[in-house]
Every structure is written in structure tokens, then in C-alpha cells.
PDB file of C-alpha atoms in Angstrom:
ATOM      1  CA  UNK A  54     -25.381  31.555   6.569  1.00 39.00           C
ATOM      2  CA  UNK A  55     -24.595  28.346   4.635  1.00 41.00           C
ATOM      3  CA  UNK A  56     -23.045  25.479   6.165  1.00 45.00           C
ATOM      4  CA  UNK A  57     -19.873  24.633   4.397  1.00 44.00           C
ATOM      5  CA  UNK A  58     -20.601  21.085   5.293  1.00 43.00           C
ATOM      6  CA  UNK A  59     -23.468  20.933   2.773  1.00 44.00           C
ATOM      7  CA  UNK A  60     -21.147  21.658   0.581  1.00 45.00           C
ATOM      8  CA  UNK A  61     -18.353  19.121   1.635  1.00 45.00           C
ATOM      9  CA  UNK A  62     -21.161  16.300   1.107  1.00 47.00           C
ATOM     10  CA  UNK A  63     -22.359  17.434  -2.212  1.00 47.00           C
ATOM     11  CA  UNK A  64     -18.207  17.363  -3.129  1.00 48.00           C
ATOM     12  CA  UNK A  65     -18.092  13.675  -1.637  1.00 46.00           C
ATOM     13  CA  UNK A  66     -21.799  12.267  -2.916  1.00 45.00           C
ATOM     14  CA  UNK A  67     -22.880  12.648  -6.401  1.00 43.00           C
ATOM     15  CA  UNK A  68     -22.238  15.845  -7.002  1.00 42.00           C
ATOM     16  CA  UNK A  69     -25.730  16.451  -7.914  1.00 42.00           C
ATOM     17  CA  UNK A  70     -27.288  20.075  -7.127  1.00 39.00           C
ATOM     18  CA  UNK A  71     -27.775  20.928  -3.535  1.00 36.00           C
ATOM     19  CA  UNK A  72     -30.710  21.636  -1.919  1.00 36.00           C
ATOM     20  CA  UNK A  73     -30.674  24.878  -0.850  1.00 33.00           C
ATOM     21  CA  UNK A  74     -29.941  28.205  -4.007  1.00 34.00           C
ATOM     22  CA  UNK A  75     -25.714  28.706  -3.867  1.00 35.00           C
ATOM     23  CA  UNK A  76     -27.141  31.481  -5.500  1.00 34.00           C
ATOM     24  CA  UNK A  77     -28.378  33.275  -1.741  1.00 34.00           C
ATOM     25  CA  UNK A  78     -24.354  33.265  -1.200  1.00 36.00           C
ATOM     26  CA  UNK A  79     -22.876  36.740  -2.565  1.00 38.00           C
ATOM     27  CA  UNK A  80     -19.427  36.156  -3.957  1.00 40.00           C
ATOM     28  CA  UNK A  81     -17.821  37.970  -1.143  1.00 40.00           C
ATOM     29  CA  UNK A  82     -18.686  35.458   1.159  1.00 42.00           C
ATOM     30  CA  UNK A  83     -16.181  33.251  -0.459  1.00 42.00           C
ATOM     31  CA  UNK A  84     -14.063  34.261   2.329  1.00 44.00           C
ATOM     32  CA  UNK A  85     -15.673  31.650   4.252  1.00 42.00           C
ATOM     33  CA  UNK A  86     -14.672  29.231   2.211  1.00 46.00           C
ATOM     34  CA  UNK A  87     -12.337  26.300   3.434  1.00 47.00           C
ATOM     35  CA  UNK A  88      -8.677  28.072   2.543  1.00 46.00           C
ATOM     36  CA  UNK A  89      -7.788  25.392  -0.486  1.00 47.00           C
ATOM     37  CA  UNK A  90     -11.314  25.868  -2.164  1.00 45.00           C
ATOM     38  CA  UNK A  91     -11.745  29.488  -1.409  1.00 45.00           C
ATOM     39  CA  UNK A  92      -8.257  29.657  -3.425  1.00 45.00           C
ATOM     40  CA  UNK A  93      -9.642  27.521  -6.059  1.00 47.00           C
ATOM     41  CA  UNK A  94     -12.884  29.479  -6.267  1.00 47.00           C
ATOM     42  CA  UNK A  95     -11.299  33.069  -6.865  1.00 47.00           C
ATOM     43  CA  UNK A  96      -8.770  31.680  -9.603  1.00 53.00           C
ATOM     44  CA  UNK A  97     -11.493  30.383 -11.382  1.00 52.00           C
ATOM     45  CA  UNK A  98     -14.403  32.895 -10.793  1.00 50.00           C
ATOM     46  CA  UNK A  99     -15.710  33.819 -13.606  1.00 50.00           C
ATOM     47  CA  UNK A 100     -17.125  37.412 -14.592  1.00 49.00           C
ATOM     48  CA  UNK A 101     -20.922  36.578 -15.638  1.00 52.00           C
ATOM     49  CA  UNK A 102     -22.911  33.914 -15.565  1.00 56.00           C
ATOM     50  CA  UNK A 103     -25.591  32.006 -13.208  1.00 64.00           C
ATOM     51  CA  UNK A 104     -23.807  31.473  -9.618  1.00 62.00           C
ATOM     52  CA  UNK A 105     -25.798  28.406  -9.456  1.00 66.00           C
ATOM     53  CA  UNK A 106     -24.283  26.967 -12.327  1.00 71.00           C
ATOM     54  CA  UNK A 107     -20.108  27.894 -11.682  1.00 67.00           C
ATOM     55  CA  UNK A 108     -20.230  26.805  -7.939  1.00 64.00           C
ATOM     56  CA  UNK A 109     -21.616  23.151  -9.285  1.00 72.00           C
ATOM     57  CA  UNK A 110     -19.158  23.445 -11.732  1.00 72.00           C
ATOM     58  CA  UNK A 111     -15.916  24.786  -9.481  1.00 66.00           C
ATOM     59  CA  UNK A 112     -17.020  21.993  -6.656  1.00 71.00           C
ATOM     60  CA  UNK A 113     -16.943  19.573  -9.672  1.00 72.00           C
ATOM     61  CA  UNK A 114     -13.605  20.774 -10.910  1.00 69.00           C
ATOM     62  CA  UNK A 115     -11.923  20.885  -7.043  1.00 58.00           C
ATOM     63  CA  UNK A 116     -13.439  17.356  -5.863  1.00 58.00           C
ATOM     64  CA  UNK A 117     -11.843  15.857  -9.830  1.00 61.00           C
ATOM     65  CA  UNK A 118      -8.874  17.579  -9.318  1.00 61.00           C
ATOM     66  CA  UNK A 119      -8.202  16.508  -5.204  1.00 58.00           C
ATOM     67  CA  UNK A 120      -9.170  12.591  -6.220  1.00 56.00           C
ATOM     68  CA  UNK A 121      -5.889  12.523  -9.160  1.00 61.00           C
ATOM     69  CA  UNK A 122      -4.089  13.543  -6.612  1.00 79.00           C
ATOM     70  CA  UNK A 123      -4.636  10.707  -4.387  1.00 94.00           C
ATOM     71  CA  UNK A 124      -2.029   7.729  -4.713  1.00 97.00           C
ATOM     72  CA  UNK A 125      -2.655   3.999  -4.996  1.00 98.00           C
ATOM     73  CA  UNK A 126       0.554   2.515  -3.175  1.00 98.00           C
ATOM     74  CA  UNK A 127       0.554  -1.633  -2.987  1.00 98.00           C
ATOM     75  CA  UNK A 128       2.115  -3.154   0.447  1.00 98.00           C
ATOM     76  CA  UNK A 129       4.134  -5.978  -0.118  1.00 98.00           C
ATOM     77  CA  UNK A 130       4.928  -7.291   3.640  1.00 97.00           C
ATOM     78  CA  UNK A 131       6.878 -10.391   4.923  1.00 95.00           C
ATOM     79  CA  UNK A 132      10.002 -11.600   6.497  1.00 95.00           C
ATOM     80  CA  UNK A 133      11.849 -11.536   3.363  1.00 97.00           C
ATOM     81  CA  UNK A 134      15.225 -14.239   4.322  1.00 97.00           C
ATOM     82  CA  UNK A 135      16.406 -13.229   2.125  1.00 98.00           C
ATOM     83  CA  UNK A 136      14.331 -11.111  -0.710  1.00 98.00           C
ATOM     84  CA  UNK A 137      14.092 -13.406  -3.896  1.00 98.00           C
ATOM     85  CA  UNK A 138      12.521 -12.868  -7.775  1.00 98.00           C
ATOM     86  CA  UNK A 139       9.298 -14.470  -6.672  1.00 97.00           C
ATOM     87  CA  UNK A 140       8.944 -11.199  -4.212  1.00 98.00           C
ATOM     88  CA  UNK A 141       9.975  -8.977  -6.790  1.00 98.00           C
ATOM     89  CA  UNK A 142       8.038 -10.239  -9.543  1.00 98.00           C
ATOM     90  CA  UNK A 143       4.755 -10.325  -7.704  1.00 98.00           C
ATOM     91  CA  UNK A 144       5.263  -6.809  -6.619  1.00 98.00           C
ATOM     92  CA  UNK A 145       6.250  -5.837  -9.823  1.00 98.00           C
ATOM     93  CA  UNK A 146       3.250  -7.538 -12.000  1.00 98.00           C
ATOM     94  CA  UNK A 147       1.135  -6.091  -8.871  1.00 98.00           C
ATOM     95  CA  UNK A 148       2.171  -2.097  -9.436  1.00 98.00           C
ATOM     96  CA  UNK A 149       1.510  -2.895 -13.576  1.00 98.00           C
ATOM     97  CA  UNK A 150      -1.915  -4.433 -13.406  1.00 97.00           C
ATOM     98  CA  UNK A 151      -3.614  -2.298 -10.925  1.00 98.00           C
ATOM     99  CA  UNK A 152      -1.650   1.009 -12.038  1.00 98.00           C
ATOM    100  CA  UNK A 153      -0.134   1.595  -8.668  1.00 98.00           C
ATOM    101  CA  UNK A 154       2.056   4.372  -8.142  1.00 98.00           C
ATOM    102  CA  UNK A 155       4.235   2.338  -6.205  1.00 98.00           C
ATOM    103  CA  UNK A 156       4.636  -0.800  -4.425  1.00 98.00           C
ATOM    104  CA  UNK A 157       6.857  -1.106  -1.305  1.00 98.00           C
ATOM    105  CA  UNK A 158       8.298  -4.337   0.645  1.00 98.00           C
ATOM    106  CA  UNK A 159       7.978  -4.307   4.381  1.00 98.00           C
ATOM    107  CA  UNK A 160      10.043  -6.213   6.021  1.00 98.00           C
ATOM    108  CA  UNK A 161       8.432  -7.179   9.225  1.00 96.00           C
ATOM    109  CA  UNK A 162      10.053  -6.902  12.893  1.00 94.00           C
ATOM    110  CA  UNK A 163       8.845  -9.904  14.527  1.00 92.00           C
ATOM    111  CA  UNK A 164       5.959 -11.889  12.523  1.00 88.00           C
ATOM    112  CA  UNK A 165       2.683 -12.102  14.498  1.00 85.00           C
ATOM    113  CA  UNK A 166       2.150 -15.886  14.624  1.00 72.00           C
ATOM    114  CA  UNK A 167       2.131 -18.676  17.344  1.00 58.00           C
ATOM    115  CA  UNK A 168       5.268 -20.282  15.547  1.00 62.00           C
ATOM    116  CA  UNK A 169       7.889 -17.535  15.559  1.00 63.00           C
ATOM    117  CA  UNK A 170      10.127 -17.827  12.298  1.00 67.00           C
ATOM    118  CA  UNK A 171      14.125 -17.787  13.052  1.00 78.00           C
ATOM    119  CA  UNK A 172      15.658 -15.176  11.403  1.00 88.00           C
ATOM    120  CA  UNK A 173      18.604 -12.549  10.872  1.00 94.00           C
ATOM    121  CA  UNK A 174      19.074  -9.841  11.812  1.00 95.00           C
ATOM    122  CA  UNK A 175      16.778  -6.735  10.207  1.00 96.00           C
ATOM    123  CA  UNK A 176      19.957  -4.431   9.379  1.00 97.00           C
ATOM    124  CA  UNK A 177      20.798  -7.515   6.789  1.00 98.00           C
ATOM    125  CA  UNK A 178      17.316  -7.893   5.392  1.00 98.00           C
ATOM    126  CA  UNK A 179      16.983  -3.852   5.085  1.00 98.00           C
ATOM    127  CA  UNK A 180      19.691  -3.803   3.304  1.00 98.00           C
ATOM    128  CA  UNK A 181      19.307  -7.132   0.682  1.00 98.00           C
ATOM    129  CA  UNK A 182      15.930  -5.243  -0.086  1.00 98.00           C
ATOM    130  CA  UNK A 183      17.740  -1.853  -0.655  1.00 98.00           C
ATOM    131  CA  UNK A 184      19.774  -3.775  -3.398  1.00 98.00           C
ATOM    132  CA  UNK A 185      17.246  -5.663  -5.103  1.00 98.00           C
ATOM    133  CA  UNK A 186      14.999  -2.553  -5.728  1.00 98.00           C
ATOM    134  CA  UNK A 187      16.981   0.255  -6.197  1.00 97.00           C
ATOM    135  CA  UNK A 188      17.060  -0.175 -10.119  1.00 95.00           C
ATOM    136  CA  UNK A 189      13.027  -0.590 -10.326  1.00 98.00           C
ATOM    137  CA  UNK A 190      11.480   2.826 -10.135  1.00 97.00           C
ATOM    138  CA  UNK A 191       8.371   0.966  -9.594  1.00 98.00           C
ATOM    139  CA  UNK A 192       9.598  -0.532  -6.008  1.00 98.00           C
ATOM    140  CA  UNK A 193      10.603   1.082  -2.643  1.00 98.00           C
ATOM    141  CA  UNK A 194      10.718   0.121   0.810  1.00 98.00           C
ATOM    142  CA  UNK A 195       8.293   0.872   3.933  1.00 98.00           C
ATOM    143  CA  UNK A 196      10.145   0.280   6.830  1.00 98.00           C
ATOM    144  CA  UNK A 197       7.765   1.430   9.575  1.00 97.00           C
ATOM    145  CA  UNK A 198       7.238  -2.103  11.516  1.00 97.00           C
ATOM    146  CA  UNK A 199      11.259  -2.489  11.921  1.00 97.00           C
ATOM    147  CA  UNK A 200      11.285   1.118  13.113  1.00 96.00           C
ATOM    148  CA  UNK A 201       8.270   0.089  15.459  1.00 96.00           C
ATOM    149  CA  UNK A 202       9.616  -2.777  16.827  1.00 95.00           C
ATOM    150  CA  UNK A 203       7.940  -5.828  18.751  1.00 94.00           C
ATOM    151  CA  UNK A 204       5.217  -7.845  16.987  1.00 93.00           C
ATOM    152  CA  UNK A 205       3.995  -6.635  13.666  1.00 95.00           C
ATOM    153  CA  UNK A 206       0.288  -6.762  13.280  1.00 96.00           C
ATOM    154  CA  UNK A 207      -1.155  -5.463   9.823  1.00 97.00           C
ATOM    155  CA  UNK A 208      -3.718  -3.181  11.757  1.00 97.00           C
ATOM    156  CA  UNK A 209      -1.171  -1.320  13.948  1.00 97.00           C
ATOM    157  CA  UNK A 210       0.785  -0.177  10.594  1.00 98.00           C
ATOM    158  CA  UNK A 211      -2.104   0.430   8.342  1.00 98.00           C
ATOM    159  CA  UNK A 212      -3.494   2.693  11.256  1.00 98.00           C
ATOM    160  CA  UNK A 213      -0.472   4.433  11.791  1.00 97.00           C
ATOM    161  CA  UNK A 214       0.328   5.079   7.539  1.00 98.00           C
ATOM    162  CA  UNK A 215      -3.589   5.970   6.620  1.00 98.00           C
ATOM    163  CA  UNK A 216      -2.513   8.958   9.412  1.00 97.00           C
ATOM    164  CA  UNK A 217       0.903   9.758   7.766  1.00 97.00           C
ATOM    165  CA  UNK A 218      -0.643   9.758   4.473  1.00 97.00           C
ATOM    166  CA  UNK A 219      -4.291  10.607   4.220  1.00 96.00           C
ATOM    167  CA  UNK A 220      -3.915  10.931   0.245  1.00 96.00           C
ATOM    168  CA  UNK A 221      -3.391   7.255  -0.118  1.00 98.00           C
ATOM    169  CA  UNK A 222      -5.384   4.530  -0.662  1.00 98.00           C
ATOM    170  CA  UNK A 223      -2.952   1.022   0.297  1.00 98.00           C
ATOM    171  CA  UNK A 224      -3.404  -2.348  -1.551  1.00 98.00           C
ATOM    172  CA  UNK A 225      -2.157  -4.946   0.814  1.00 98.00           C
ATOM    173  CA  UNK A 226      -0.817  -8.231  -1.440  1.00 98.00           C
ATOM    174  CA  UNK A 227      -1.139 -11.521   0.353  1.00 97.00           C
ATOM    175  CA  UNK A 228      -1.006 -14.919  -1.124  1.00 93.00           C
ATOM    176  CA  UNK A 229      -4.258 -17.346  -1.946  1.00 92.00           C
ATOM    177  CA  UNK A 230      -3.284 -19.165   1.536  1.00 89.00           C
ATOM    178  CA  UNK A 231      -3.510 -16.233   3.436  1.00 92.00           C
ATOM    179  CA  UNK A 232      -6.971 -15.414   2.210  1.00 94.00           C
ATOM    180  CA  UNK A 233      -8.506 -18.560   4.448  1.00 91.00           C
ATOM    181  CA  UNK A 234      -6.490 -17.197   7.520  1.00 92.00           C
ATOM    182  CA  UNK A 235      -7.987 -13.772   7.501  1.00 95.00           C
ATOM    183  CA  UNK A 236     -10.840 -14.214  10.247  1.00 94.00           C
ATOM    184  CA  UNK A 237      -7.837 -14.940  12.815  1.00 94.00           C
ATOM    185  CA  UNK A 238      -6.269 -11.544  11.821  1.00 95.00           C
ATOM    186  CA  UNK A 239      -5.887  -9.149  14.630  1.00 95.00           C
ATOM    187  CA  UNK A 240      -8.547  -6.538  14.592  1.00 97.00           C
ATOM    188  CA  UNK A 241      -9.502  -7.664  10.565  1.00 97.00           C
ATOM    189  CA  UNK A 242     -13.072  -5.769  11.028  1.00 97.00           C
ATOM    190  CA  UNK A 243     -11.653  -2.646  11.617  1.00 98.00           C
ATOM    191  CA  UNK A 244      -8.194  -3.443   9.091  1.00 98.00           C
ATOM    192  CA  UNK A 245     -10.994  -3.617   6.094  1.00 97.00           C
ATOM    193  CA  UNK A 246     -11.899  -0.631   6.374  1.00 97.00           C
ATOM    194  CA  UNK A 247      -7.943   0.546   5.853  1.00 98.00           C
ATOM    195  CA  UNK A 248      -7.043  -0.971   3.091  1.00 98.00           C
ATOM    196  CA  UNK A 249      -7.872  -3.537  -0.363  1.00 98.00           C
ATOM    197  CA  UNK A 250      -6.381  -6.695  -0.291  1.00 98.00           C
ATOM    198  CA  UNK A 251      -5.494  -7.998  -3.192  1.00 98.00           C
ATOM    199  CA  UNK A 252      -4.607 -11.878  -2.864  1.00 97.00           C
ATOM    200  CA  UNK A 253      -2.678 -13.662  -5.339  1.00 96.00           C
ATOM    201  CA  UNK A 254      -4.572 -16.443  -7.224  1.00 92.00           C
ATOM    202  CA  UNK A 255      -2.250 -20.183  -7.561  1.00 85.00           C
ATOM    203  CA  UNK A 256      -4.843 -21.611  -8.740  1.00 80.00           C
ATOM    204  CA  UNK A 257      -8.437 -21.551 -10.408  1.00 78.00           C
ATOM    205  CA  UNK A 258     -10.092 -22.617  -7.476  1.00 79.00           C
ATOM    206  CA  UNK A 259     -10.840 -19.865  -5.544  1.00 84.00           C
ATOM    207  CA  UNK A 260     -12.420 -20.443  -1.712  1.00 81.00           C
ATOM    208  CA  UNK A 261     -14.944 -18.526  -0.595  1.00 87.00           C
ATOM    209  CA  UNK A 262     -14.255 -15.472   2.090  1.00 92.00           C
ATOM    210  CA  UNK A 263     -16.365 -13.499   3.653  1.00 93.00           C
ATOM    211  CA  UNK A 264     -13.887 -10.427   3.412  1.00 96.00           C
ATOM    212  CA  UNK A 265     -13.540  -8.261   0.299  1.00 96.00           C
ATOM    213  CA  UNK A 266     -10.319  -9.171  -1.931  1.00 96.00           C
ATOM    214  CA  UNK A 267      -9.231  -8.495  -5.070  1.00 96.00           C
ATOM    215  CA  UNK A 268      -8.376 -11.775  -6.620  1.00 96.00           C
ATOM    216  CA  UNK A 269      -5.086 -11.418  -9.372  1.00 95.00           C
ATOM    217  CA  UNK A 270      -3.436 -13.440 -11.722  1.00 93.00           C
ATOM    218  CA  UNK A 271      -0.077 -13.099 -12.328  1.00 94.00           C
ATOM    219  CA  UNK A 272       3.040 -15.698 -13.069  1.00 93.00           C
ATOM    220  CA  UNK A 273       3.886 -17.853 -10.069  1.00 89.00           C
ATOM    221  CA  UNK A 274       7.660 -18.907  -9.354  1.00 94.00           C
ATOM    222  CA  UNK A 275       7.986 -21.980  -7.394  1.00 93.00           C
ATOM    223  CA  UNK A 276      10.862 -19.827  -5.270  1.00 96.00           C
ATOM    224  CA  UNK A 277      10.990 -20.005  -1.385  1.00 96.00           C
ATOM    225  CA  UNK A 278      13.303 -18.177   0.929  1.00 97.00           C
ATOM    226  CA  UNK A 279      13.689 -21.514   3.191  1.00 96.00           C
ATOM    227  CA  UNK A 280      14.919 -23.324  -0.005  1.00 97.00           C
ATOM    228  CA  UNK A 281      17.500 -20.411  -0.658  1.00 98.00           C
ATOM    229  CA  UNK A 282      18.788 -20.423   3.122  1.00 97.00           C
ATOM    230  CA  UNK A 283      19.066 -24.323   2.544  1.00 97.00           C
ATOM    231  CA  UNK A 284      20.727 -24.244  -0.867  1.00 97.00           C
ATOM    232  CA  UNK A 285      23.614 -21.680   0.671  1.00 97.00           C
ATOM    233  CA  UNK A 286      23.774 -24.031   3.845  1.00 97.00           C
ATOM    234  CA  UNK A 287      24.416 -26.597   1.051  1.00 97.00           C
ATOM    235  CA  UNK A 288      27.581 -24.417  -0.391  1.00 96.00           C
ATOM    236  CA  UNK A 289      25.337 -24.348  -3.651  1.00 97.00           C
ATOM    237  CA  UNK A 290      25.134 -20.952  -4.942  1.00 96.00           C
ATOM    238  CA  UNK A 291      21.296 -19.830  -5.550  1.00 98.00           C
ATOM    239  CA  UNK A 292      21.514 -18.580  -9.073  1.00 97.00           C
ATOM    240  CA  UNK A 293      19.125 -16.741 -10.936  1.00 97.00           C
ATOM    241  CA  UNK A 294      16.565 -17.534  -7.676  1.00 98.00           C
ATOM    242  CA  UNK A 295      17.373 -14.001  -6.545  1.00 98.00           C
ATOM    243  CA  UNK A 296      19.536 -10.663  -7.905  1.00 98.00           C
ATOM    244  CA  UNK A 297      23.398 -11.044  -8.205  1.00 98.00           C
ATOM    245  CA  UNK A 298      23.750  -8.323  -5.888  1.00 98.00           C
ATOM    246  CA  UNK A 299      21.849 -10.330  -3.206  1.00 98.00           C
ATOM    247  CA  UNK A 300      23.799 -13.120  -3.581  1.00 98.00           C
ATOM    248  CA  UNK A 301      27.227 -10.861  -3.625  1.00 98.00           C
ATOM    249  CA  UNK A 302      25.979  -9.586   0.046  1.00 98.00           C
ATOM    250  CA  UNK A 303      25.173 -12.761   1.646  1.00 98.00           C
ATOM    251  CA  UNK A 304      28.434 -14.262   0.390  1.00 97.00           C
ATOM    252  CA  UNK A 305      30.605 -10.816   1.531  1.00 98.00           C
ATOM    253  CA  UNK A 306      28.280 -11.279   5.174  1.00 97.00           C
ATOM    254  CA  UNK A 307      28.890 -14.507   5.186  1.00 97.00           C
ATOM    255  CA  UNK A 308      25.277 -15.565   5.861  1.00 97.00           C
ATOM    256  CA  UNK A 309      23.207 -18.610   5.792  1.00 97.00           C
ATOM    257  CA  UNK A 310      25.763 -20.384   6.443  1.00 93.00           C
ATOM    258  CA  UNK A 311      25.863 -23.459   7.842  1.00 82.00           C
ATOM    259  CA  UNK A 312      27.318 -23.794  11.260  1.00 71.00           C
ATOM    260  CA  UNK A 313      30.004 -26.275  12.196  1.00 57.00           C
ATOM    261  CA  UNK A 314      30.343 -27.837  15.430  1.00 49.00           C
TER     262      UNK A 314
END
């Protein structure tokens, strides 16, 4: 009988002819067939013809036709207090230049340094990044780590979402900073193998890592969600640094504010 792994590696290599004759397997025994290529095989069997020759073909066909079907989706994580266009725009000019299907924000739970970062509550952030990407078809939101709670590493939810969704391939966006603090990532060995980071370039010096990343240019806003926080402390409204309907929310929820004694 033939082993229907040969057949999974040929799919998988180089698609080059196997080594043993597909023509020793009758057409009935397509029955054996995994269910989604056995399907495949009997829609497109054809009525004459060497066997040889339409199995290379069909496996050729399948393996071209499963791989479009796979989705590039970019990961865009961080504490986001409050969302601003600098976020935006670098997931936006992210999805464009790599022709991602998607890129989502995700907001983390609690970040996963030494010096925990002060911030609101995650309903609030949730739902300032609801507003500022609900009229951008090429944004969404992941919002796995606040559903998981306690400290967010990267490897935990790019474990858990290569499970949930085995037909995508993740880009994970960090900035050119980041890229020197990678060795002190938890589990980074293993967190390679999830996912392509693509790091976003400041500069045109570029330091050397021994990690793979995808190095990007794209327009850098001098925007930072401490200077927003400070600027609505200051009772100065933070025009055009993030969307109107941001701004409308944290002025309804009264946030940012600063407190009097």
C-alpha cells in the first residue's frame, strides 16, 4: 500500500516526482485518500491520460490552492494609553507594504517588564481602540491577552493563536528599540519559530541581531501616549495627535485627568 505520508512530503517539498510509480495506485484506492484531497482528486480526475502525470499535477493544484488560502495577519501589541495616529499609521503602512490581510492592536493585560507601567483600566482602552479602527477595514482588534489576564508574554499568545488559527502566518511589529531587547524575551527561541517580526526602522543605522527581522521603513510621528496623558493633565486638548472620537471619549470619561488634592 502507499503511505499517504510520501505524499504529504512531496505536497510540502518541491513538488518534484516521488520516488516510488503513483501509477501502482488504481484509482479506486483514492478512497484512502486524506478526506479534503480525496475530494479534490475525484472533482478533478480526469478520463485518460498517464496517472503519473495527473496525481503530480492534482498534488500541485491542492498544495497551490491550500497556500492562497493561508492569511498573513500583522500583530500590533502594546499598552495603548490611549491609542494615538502614530499606532494607527504604523499599522496601517504595515498591512499596505507587506500585503497583510489584516493587522490587529492588542492591547496588553499587564506588560511583562520589571517596571510595571500605570495604567487605566482595559474596558477604557478596549474601547478607545474600538473607535479608532472601526472605519479602517484594514484594522481590527485581538483581544486575547486582556481575556487571559495576568502578565502578557508574546510566547504565551502566539502559542495559543498559531492553535486557534493554523492557516495563519502572524507578523509581530515592534519598534527599532525593541529589536536590541529581544535576547531577554521570554522563551524568544521557541517565539521565532511562531512568528516574523517585522521591526520598524527610525533610523539608517541598523544594529546587528542575531534573530531574524524584517526591517521596514515607513513615516515616523514623533507621537507618545505619555505626552497625550500629560497634555490632557495640562487641560490642553490633544488635537490631531489622535482621532476626534478618542478625544470625545476621554473627555465624556473624564480621563487623564489630573487629580486635585
Amino acid at each position: 500500500a502507499v503511505h499517504w505520508i510520501a505524499i504529504w512530503r512531496c505536497c510540502f517539498s518541491s513538488l518534484q516526482p516521488m520516488p516510488f510509480a503513483l501509477g501502482a495506485l488504481a484509482p479506486k484506492q483514492t478512497d484512502k485518500c486524506p478526506r479534503v484531497m480525496r475530494s479534490y482528486v475525484l472533482e478533478h480526475k480526469e478520463p485518460s491520460g498517464n496517472f503519473h502525470e495527473f496525481w503530480t499535477s492534482s498534488l500541485t493544484s491542492w498544495y497551490n490552492q491550500l497556500m492562497e488560502k493561508r492569511k498573513k495577519v500583522g500583530l500590533l501589541g502594546g499598552n495603548f494609553n490611549p491609542i494615538h495616529h502614530a499606532h494607527l499609521m504604523i499599522a496601517d503602512q504595515v498591512a499596505q507594504r507587506l500585503n497583510l490581510d489584516i493587522v490587529l492592536l492588542m492591547p496588553e493585560n499587564i506588560p511583562p517588564h520589571v517596571d510595571v507601567k500605570e495604567t487605566i483600566d482595559a474596558v477604557h482602552r478596549v474601547k478607545m481602540l474600538e473607535l479608532a479602527v472601526k472605519d479602517n477595514p484594514r484594522l481590527g482588534l485581538e483581544l486575547c491577552e486582556i481575556e487571559r489576564g495576568g502578565k502578557s508574554y508574546t510566547y504565551d499568545t502566539l502559542s495559543a493563536l498559531t492553535k486557534l488559527h493554523p492557516e495563519c502566518d502572524f507578523y509581530f511589529i515592534i519598534g527599532s528599540d525593541m529589536v536590541d531587547y529581544l535576547p531577554k524575551w521570554y522563551k524568544i527561541d521557541e517565539l521565532i519559530h511562531l512568528v516574523t517580526f517585522v521591526a520598524i526602522k527610525r533610523s539608517e543605522t541598523i544594529n546587528p541581531t542575531p534573530y531574524p527581522v524584517r526591517w521596514i521603513d515607513v513615516p515616523l510621528l514623533p507621537i507618545s501616549s505619555t505626552q497625550i496623558r500629560e497634555l490632557i493633565a495640562a487641560n490642553i486638548e490633544p488635537t490631531y495627535l489622535l482621532p476626534k472620537s478618542v478625544i470625545d471619549y476621554i473627555k465624556i470619561q473624564k480621563l487623564y485627568q489630573k487629580k486635585h488634592d
